[in-house]
Tab-separated table of C-alpha atoms and ligand atoms in Angstrom:
chain	number	residue	atom	x	y	z
A	1	MET	CA	50.479	-18.544	-4.881
A	2	ASP	CA	53.580	-20.330	-3.372
A	3	ILE	CA	53.887	-23.976	-4.172
A	4	PRO	CA	53.471	-25.569	-0.689
A	5	ASN	CA	56.360	-28.039	0.012
A	6	ASN	CA	54.667	-29.133	3.183
A	7	PRO	CA	52.693	-32.162	2.166
A	8	PRO	CA	49.746	-31.828	4.606
A	9	ILE	CA	49.362	-28.272	3.545
A	10	ALA	CA	49.410	-29.393	0.062
A	11	VAL	CA	46.771	-32.093	0.715
A	12	ALA	CA	44.640	-29.584	2.453
A	13	ILE	CA	44.945	-27.054	-0.341
A	14	THR	CA	44.013	-29.755	-2.841
A	15	LEU	CA	41.060	-30.891	-0.950
A	16	PHE	CA	39.931	-27.236	-0.519
A	17	VAL	CA	40.220	-26.618	-4.280
A	18	VAL	CA	38.338	-29.972	-5.120
A	19	THR	CA	35.596	-29.021	-2.745
A	20	LEU	CA	35.378	-25.625	-4.215
A	21	PHE	CA	35.167	-27.072	-7.671
A	22	LEU	CA	32.496	-29.533	-6.620
A	23	SER	CA	30.428	-26.990	-5.039
A	24	LEU	CA	30.683	-24.720	-8.050
A	25	CYS	CA	29.607	-27.812	-10.142
A	26	LEU	CA	26.643	-28.383	-7.945
A	27	HIS	CA	25.740	-24.650	-8.109
A	28	PHE	CA	25.769	-24.839	-11.857
A	29	THR	CA	23.394	-27.815	-11.963
A	30	GLU	CA	20.671	-25.625	-10.320
A	31	ALA	CA	18.057	-24.407	-12.654
A	32	GLN	CA	18.869	-20.974	-14.121
A	33	ILE	CA	15.598	-20.606	-16.072
A	34	GLY	CA	12.128	-20.830	-14.555
A	35	VAL	CA	8.751	-20.021	-15.837
A	36	CYS	CA	5.934	-17.936	-14.037
A	37	ASN	CA	2.797	-20.148	-13.729
A	38	GLY	CA	0.175	-17.420	-13.942
A	39	MET	CA	-3.342	-18.597	-13.659
A	40	ILE	CA	-5.636	-15.824	-14.583
A	41	GLY	CA	-7.527	-17.738	-17.237
A	42	ASP	CA	-10.791	-19.798	-17.496
A	43	ASN	CA	-9.272	-22.303	-20.076
A	44	LEU	CA	-5.964	-23.349	-18.485
A	45	PRO	CA	-4.923	-27.027	-18.300
A	46	ALA	CA	-5.382	-28.978	-15.117
A	47	LYS	CA	-2.715	-28.437	-12.461
A	48	LYS	CA	-1.175	-31.933	-12.816
A	49	ASP	CA	-0.891	-31.367	-16.659
A	50	VAL	CA	0.737	-27.965	-16.035
A	51	VAL	CA	3.472	-29.688	-13.931
A	52	ASP	CA	3.788	-32.477	-16.358
A	53	LEU	CA	4.203	-29.755	-19.206
A	54	TYR	CA	7.128	-28.119	-17.100
A	55	LYS	CA	8.732	-31.603	-16.659
A	56	SER	CA	8.441	-32.689	-20.375
A	57	ASN	CA	10.042	-29.294	-21.579
A	58	GLY	CA	12.876	-29.580	-18.912
A	59	ILE	CA	11.750	-26.487	-17.030
A	60	ARG	CA	12.984	-26.876	-13.473
A	61	ALA	CA	11.758	-23.946	-11.720
A	62	MET	CA	8.339	-22.346	-11.264
A	63	ARG	CA	6.949	-18.989	-9.916
A	64	LEU	CA	3.503	-19.462	-8.364
A	65	TYR	CA	1.617	-16.156	-7.502
A	66	SER	CA	-0.431	-17.649	-4.592
A	67	PRO	CA	-0.254	-20.911	-2.507
A	68	ASP	CA	-2.606	-22.732	-4.676
A	69	LEU	CA	-2.777	-26.145	-2.678
A	70	ASP	CA	-3.599	-28.259	-5.619
A	71	SER	CA	-0.476	-26.975	-7.531
A	72	LEU	CA	1.699	-27.270	-4.404
A	73	GLN	CA	0.530	-30.917	-3.988
A	74	VAL	CA	1.324	-31.950	-7.647
A	75	LEU	CA	4.659	-30.142	-7.437
A	76	GLN	CA	5.797	-32.520	-4.661
A	77	GLY	CA	8.428	-34.853	-5.923
A	78	SER	CA	8.573	-33.243	-9.309
A	79	GLY	CA	12.044	-31.858	-8.862
A	80	ILE	CA	10.771	-28.397	-9.769
A	81	LYS	CA	12.001	-25.629	-7.481
A	82	LEU	CA	9.469	-23.122	-6.508
A	83	MET	CA	9.234	-19.359	-6.071
A	84	LEU	CA	6.117	-18.861	-4.115
A	85	ASP	CA	4.363	-15.610	-3.524
A	86	VAL	CA	2.631	-14.250	-0.664
A	87	PRO	CA	-0.169	-12.364	-2.666
A	88	ASN	CA	-0.134	-8.630	-2.163
A	89	GLU	CA	-3.646	-8.885	-0.318
A	90	ASP	CA	-2.056	-11.078	2.278
A	91	VAL	CA	0.915	-8.924	2.993
A	92	GLN	CA	-0.736	-6.646	5.627
A	93	SER	CA	-2.223	-9.344	7.718
A	94	LEU	CA	1.199	-11.289	7.821
A	95	ALA	CA	2.904	-8.063	8.840
A	96	SER	CA	0.508	-7.295	11.658
A	97	ASP	CA	0.306	-10.598	13.117
A	98	GLN	CA	3.112	-13.075	13.751
A	99	SER	CA	0.420	-15.906	14.263
A	100	ALA	CA	-0.822	-15.177	10.791
A	101	ALA	CA	2.523	-15.632	9.269
A	102	MET	CA	3.120	-18.841	11.310
A	103	ARG	CA	-0.160	-20.246	9.927
A	104	TRP	CA	0.786	-19.213	6.356
A	105	VAL	CA	4.121	-20.961	6.750
A	106	LYS	CA	2.658	-23.975	8.390
A	107	THR	CA	0.113	-24.451	5.730
A	108	ASN	CA	1.742	-23.379	2.613
A	109	VAL	CA	5.467	-23.914	3.110
A	110	VAL	CA	6.240	-26.774	5.709
A	111	PRO	CA	4.450	-29.527	3.839
A	112	PHE	CA	6.138	-28.462	0.524
A	113	ALA	CA	9.598	-27.387	2.048
A	114	SER	CA	11.628	-29.686	-0.208
A	115	THR	CA	10.335	-27.838	-3.335
A	116	LEU	CA	10.526	-24.386	-2.117
A	117	LYS	CA	13.386	-21.970	-2.755
A	118	TYR	CA	11.754	-18.575	-2.273
A	119	VAL	CA	8.991	-16.896	-0.550
A	120	VAL	CA	8.181	-13.701	-2.343
A	121	VAL	CA	6.407	-11.200	0.023
A	122	GLY	CA	4.498	-8.951	-2.397
A	123	ASN	CA	4.868	-8.325	-6.200
A	124	GLU	CA	5.469	-4.970	-7.604
A	125	ILE	CA	4.436	-3.132	-4.374
A	126	HIS	CA	5.170	0.627	-4.755
A	127	PRO	CA	6.143	3.052	-1.933
A	128	SER	CA	2.796	4.881	-2.413
A	129	ASP	CA	0.718	1.570	-1.981
A	130	LYS	CA	-1.319	0.840	1.103
A	131	GLN	CA	0.777	-2.407	1.646
A	132	ALA	CA	4.120	-0.623	1.393
A	133	SER	CA	4.750	-0.253	5.206
A	134	SER	CA	3.912	-3.899	5.661
A	135	VAL	CA	6.427	-5.309	3.199
A	136	LEU	CA	9.383	-5.385	5.576
A	137	PRO	CA	7.494	-6.462	8.745
A	138	ALA	CA	5.777	-9.291	6.671
A	139	MET	CA	9.117	-10.467	5.394
A	140	GLN	CA	10.448	-10.480	9.148
A	141	ASN	CA	7.550	-12.472	10.250
A	142	VAL	CA	7.896	-14.985	7.510
A	143	LEU	CA	11.478	-15.295	8.358
A	144	ILE	CA	10.749	-15.904	11.950
A	145	ALA	CA	8.080	-18.530	11.018
A	146	LEU	CA	10.736	-20.313	8.801
A	147	LYS	CA	13.243	-20.156	11.634
A	148	SER	CA	10.901	-21.914	13.983
A	149	LYS	CA	10.825	-24.770	11.532
A	150	GLN	CA	14.419	-24.671	10.962
A	151	LEU	CA	13.878	-23.858	7.246
A	152	GLU	CA	15.649	-20.404	7.143
A	153	ASN	CA	18.697	-21.840	5.545
A	154	LYS	CA	16.725	-23.691	2.816
A	155	ILE	CA	14.177	-21.022	1.916
A	156	MET	CA	14.887	-17.388	1.031
A	157	VAL	CA	12.453	-14.526	1.934
A	158	SER	CA	12.397	-11.586	-0.525
A	159	THR	CA	10.020	-9.301	-2.305
A	160	SER	CA	9.583	-8.658	-6.132
A	161	ILE	CA	9.858	-5.086	-7.335
A	162	ASP	CA	9.409	-3.468	-10.826
A	163	THR	CA	11.848	-1.115	-12.349
A	164	SER	CA	9.742	1.960	-11.621
A	165	LEU	CA	11.570	1.944	-8.445
A	166	ILE	CA	14.835	2.694	-10.155
A	167	ILE	CA	15.478	6.192	-11.509
A	168	ASN	CA	18.370	7.469	-13.725
A	169	SER	CA	18.709	4.224	-15.320
A	170	TYR	CA	20.688	5.538	-18.279
A	171	PRO	CA	23.461	4.994	-18.393
A	172	PRO	CA	23.254	1.925	-16.248
A	173	SER	CA	25.817	2.932	-13.618
A	174	ASN	CA	23.601	6.002	-12.734
A	175	GLY	CA	20.876	3.836	-11.666
A	176	GLN	CA	19.497	4.493	-8.165
A	177	PHE	CA	16.429	3.863	-6.082
A	178	ASN	CA	14.085	6.839	-5.992
A	179	ASN	CA	12.365	6.092	-2.732
A	180	THR	CA	15.244	5.052	-0.385
A	181	ALA	CA	13.111	5.391	2.673
A	182	TYR	CA	11.051	2.481	1.447
A	183	ILE	CA	13.680	0.139	-0.054
A	184	THR	CA	16.743	0.659	1.970
A	185	PRO	CA	15.345	-1.153	4.988
A	186	ILE	CA	14.292	-4.142	2.674
A	187	ILE	CA	17.576	-4.257	1.155
A	188	ASN	CA	19.341	-4.320	4.534
A	189	PHE	CA	17.052	-7.293	5.373
A	190	LEU	CA	18.060	-9.171	2.302
A	191	THR	CA	21.832	-8.227	2.645
A	192	SER	CA	21.791	-9.656	6.223
A	193	ASN	CA	20.024	-12.822	5.323
A	194	GLY	CA	21.833	-13.425	2.103
A	195	SER	CA	18.741	-13.255	0.074
A	196	PRO	CA	18.518	-11.723	-3.553
A	197	LEU	CA	16.497	-8.725	-4.590
A	198	LEU	CA	13.715	-10.065	-7.205
A	199	VAL	CA	13.139	-7.759	-10.009
A	200	ASN	CA	10.580	-7.866	-12.795
A	201	ILE	CA	12.274	-6.710	-16.007
A	202	TYR	CA	10.587	-5.897	-19.221
A	203	THR	CA	12.646	-4.616	-22.127
A	204	TYR	CA	9.423	-4.677	-24.050
A	205	PHE	CA	7.657	-1.927	-21.983
A	206	ALA	CA	10.886	0.107	-21.941
A	207	TYR	CA	11.090	-0.061	-25.733
A	208	ILE	CA	7.436	0.655	-26.378
A	209	SER	CA	7.347	3.734	-24.179
A	210	ASN	CA	10.646	5.085	-25.713
A	211	GLN	CA	10.826	3.901	-29.368
A	212	GLN	CA	12.644	7.220	-30.483
A	213	SER	CA	15.791	6.277	-28.420
A	214	ILE	CA	15.587	2.517	-27.984
A	215	SER	CA	16.050	0.212	-31.097
A	216	LEU	CA	14.046	-2.923	-31.352
A	217	ASP	CA	17.384	-4.763	-31.926
A	218	TYR	CA	18.722	-3.612	-28.523
A	219	ALA	CA	15.468	-4.795	-26.813
A	220	LEU	CA	15.563	-8.093	-28.614
A	221	PHE	CA	19.274	-8.991	-28.109
A	222	THR	CA	19.889	-8.806	-31.921
A	223	SER	CA	22.190	-5.754	-32.164
A	224	ASN	CA	25.463	-6.805	-33.654
A	225	GLY	CA	27.712	-4.831	-31.522
A	226	THR	CA	27.901	-2.284	-28.530
A	227	VAL	CA	24.996	-0.002	-28.430
A	228	VAL	CA	25.717	1.778	-25.343
A	229	THR	CA	29.029	2.480	-23.638
A	230	ASP	CA	28.682	3.499	-20.116
A	231	PRO	CA	30.824	6.643	-19.824
A	232	ASN	CA	31.336	6.156	-15.980
A	233	ASN	CA	33.070	2.713	-16.263
A	234	GLY	CA	33.517	1.983	-19.824
A	235	LYS	CA	31.379	-1.053	-19.758
A	236	ASN	CA	29.727	-1.939	-23.264
A	237	TYR	CA	26.120	-2.871	-23.599
A	238	GLN	CA	24.913	-4.884	-26.528
A	239	ASN	CA	21.271	-5.457	-25.153
A	240	LEU	CA	18.876	-3.518	-23.084
A	241	PHE	CA	18.275	-6.472	-20.641
A	242	ASP	CA	21.853	-6.360	-19.388
A	243	ALA	CA	21.611	-2.542	-19.078
A	244	MET	CA	18.290	-2.803	-17.099
A	245	VAL	CA	19.807	-5.488	-14.729
A	246	ASP	CA	23.085	-3.512	-14.188
A	247	SER	CA	20.923	-0.391	-13.300
A	248	VAL	CA	19.574	-2.373	-10.565
A	249	TYR	CA	23.108	-3.509	-9.489
A	250	ALA	CA	24.234	0.147	-9.497
A	251	ALA	CA	21.189	1.072	-7.340
A	252	LEU	CA	21.976	-1.741	-4.855
A	253	ALA	CA	25.568	-0.666	-4.578
A	254	LYS	CA	24.492	3.087	-3.919
A	255	ALA	CA	22.138	1.659	-1.221
A	256	GLY	CA	25.057	-0.144	0.469
A	257	ALA	CA	24.457	-3.449	-0.837
A	258	PRO	CA	27.065	-4.131	-3.590
A	259	ASN	CA	27.079	-7.867	-2.925
A	260	THR	CA	23.297	-8.468	-2.904
A	261	SER	CA	22.332	-10.309	-6.054
A	262	VAL	CA	19.511	-9.894	-8.521
A	263	VAL	CA	17.060	-12.603	-9.517
A	264	VAL	CA	14.979	-11.750	-12.512
A	265	SER	CA	11.604	-12.698	-11.196
A	266	GLU	CA	9.715	-11.926	-14.423
A	267	THR	CA	10.636	-11.072	-17.986
A	268	GLY	CA	8.865	-11.576	-21.152
A	269	TRP	CA	7.651	-10.254	-24.649
A	270	PRO	CA	3.973	-10.467	-25.691
A	271	SER	CA	3.122	-12.069	-29.061
A	272	ALA	CA	0.157	-9.852	-29.906
A	273	GLY	CA	-1.943	-6.926	-28.826
A	274	GLY	CA	0.351	-3.883	-29.326
A	275	ASP	CA	3.552	-2.271	-30.894
A	276	ALA	CA	6.159	-4.826	-31.790
A	277	ALA	CA	4.059	-7.574	-30.153
A	278	THR	CA	4.564	-10.376	-32.605
A	279	VAL	CA	5.224	-14.079	-32.471
A	280	ASN	CA	8.444	-13.571	-34.276
A	281	ASN	CA	9.653	-10.834	-31.950
A	282	ALA	CA	8.461	-12.755	-28.876
A	283	GLY	CA	10.183	-16.108	-30.046
A	284	THR	CA	13.378	-14.136	-30.690
A	285	TYR	CA	13.333	-12.527	-27.276
A	286	TYR	CA	12.756	-15.616	-25.385
A	287	GLY	CA	15.418	-17.688	-27.374
A	288	ASN	CA	18.035	-15.058	-27.148
A	289	LEU	CA	17.343	-14.401	-23.485
A	290	ILE	CA	17.691	-18.021	-22.622
A	291	ASN	CA	20.975	-18.216	-24.343
A	292	HIS	CA	22.099	-15.093	-22.688
A	293	VAL	CA	21.542	-15.461	-19.022
A	294	LYS	CA	24.507	-17.655	-18.356
A	295	GLN	CA	27.064	-14.909	-19.383
A	296	GLY	CA	25.904	-12.571	-16.735
A	297	THR	CA	25.974	-8.827	-17.252
A	298	PRO	CA	28.827	-6.270	-17.907
A	299	LEU	CA	29.013	-5.444	-14.143
A	300	LYS	CA	28.713	-9.095	-13.055
A	301	PRO	CA	30.389	-11.103	-16.051
A	302	GLY	CA	30.066	-14.797	-15.549
A	303	GLN	CA	27.564	-14.473	-12.854
A	304	THR	CA	24.530	-16.334	-14.229
A	305	ILE	CA	21.271	-14.411	-13.898
A	306	GLU	CA	18.577	-16.697	-12.535
A	307	THR	CA	15.636	-15.672	-14.581
A	308	TYR	CA	11.935	-16.521	-14.646
A	309	LEU	CA	10.192	-16.164	-17.951
A	310	PHE	CA	6.719	-14.537	-17.853
A	311	ALA	CA	4.633	-16.635	-18.432
A	312	MET	CA	3.681	-20.243	-18.996
A	313	PHE	CA	0.390	-19.726	-20.727
A	314	ASP	CA	-1.763	-17.021	-22.358
A	315	GLU	CA	-4.089	-15.800	-19.705
A	316	ASP	CA	-7.407	-14.709	-21.160
A	317	LYS	CA	-8.714	-13.181	-18.035
A	318	LYS	CA	-6.009	-10.868	-17.329
A	319	PRO	CA	-7.168	-7.431	-17.229
A	320	GLY	CA	-5.349	-4.302	-18.793
A	321	PRO	CA	-4.086	-3.861	-22.467
A	322	LYS	CA	-4.457	-6.794	-24.956
A	323	THR	CA	-0.709	-7.472	-24.607
A	324	GLU	CA	-1.213	-8.689	-21.121
A	325	ARG	CA	-3.141	-11.587	-22.442
A	326	ASN	CA	-0.546	-12.723	-24.831
A	327	PHE	CA	2.581	-13.334	-22.712
A	328	GLY	CA	2.257	-17.214	-22.900
A	329	LEU	CA	5.139	-19.403	-23.982
A	330	PHE	CA	2.405	-22.071	-24.407
A	331	THR	CA	-1.205	-21.878	-25.584
A	332	PRO	CA	-3.966	-23.094	-23.089
A	333	THR	CA	-4.028	-26.198	-25.335
A	334	LYS	CA	-0.374	-26.605	-24.313
A	335	HIS	CA	1.040	-25.987	-27.830
A	336	PRO	CA	4.368	-24.249	-27.804
A	337	LYS	CA	4.083	-20.791	-29.294
A	338	TYR	CA	7.677	-20.426	-30.252
A	339	GLY	CA	8.819	-23.793	-31.495
A	340	GLN	CA	11.134	-25.719	-29.189
A	341	LEU	CA	12.899	-23.379	-26.653
A	342	ASN	CA	15.654	-25.120	-24.770
A	343	PHE	CA	14.933	-24.382	-21.165
A	344	SER	CA	17.575	-26.413	-19.609
B	401	LIG	C1	10.011	9.449	-6.784
B	401	LIG	O1	9.323	9.310	-5.621
B	401	LIG	C2	8.551	10.359	-5.246
B	401	LIG	C3	8.009	10.281	-3.822
B	401	LIG	O2	7.967	8.991	-3.449
B	401	LIG	C4	7.382	10.385	-6.314
B	401	LIG	O3	6.527	11.534	-6.125
B	401	LIG	C5	7.886	10.537	-7.884
B	401	LIG	O4	7.047	10.344	-8.718
B	401	LIG	C6	9.005	9.431	-7.964
B	401	LIG	N1	9.723	9.630	-9.166
B	401	LIG	C7	9.801	8.853	-10.173
B	401	LIG	C8	10.558	9.347	-11.390
B	401	LIG	O5	9.165	7.797	-10.184
B	402	LIG	C1	24.143	-6.459	-38.458
B	402	LIG	O1	24.991	-6.755	-39.423
B	402	LIG	C2	24.619	-7.084	-40.720
B	402	LIG	C3	25.796	-7.568	-41.551
B	402	LIG	O2	26.892	-6.852	-41.354
B	402	LIG	C4	23.975	-5.911	-41.192
B	402	LIG	O3	23.296	-6.085	-42.612
B	402	LIG	C5	22.865	-5.373	-40.422
B	402	LIG	O4	22.203	-4.233	-40.840
B	402	LIG	C6	23.464	-5.148	-38.915
B	402	LIG	N1	22.310	-5.049	-38.098
B	402	LIG	C7	22.385	-3.926	-37.226
B	402	LIG	C8	21.089	-3.772	-36.375
B	402	LIG	O5	23.290	-3.219	-37.075
B	403	LIG	C1	31.396	-7.405	-0.941
B	403	LIG	O1	32.240	-8.500	-1.176
B	403	LIG	C2	33.648	-8.242	-1.276
B	403	LIG	C3	34.327	-9.508	-1.828
B	403	LIG	O2	34.032	-10.664	-1.119
B	403	LIG	C4	33.973	-7.756	0.149
B	403	LIG	O3	35.520	-7.485	0.069
B	403	LIG	C5	33.247	-6.478	0.569
B	403	LIG	O4	33.633	-6.266	1.877
B	403	LIG	C6	31.683	-6.886	0.485
B	403	LIG	N1	31.037	-5.568	0.782
B	403	LIG	C7	30.222	-5.467	1.525
B	403	LIG	C8	29.554	-4.112	1.735
B	403	LIG	O5	29.656	-6.422	2.193
């Protein structure tokens, strides 16, 4: 850059640089690590105690899977930023009826707007699910409702997908969406509104379903060096988490959205109930993950990955394999399972 010898220009440039620097600093003070507050248990702490536990551990962001009014109320003034789901069973009604979306926003968003960061329209909905055709219209109706309350610049509307929607994820640059008819209009919505795509990423499930080609070290961030070099772009991968996130970035680029960012809306490792599900492995995963996300991925170096850990508590009433009931960072009696993780 030429050194400006015209003082007003120099002052203007200096101000611009200082403003840019300050806004970057403010950006970095935003929480990068959140924790999902799943509630499928009959022995979980009171809602107020849960929020206090987030605060005392320095956890500054929460994902809440339904608009539980008690939780929303105790979150007020806590400083915790919220990712709030429209549960899958409500997606169709919000899609078919603008007034239902208006009511949903009026009841669950407007009174709590200062804590809200995202509204998540559906979790892990697949193209073959009955709600699939409702996801985009429900997102559109929620956005219209937010606009009517002047909240569209404060609160982002997205949906949360799982990685089964991505095919050819090895090497990462080959990643692409399988069913583009489903996902492309949703991605176009995200891109035109500057919202991220939310993705649930589990190296655990990738590892247990493919142990002959994936090492435990690669899944737990404990490899000493490069495990995979992507032959298409020379990027080196030392952990599977980055590889999975970058396969989503590759898929987004192929879908015409190279600048749409990814927020990891769930990730975790179970402490019991299946292959490699141990307290030691889970503690290793969460600790290494928290330290890693600031670095970004090989495709997006330095671009911090906003990440929500799954989950706050072991949930004894979750259906499915035993591992599902052992994803907690804390026991229902509020004891940390993995020593002191540094969430901030
Ligand atoms: C890709 O999508 C098609 C049709 O939607 C489905 O039948 C197929 O199983 C999907 N493939 C994978 C690998 O998920
Ligand atoms: C990592 O490096 C140490 C020391 O060089 C070695 O003993 C260990 O086997 C290595 N682990 C892996 C997964 O390569
Ligand atoms: C992505 O961002 C880059 C850099 O800001 C810009 O040049 C490019 O046009 C953007 N691409 C799209 C598809 O928006």
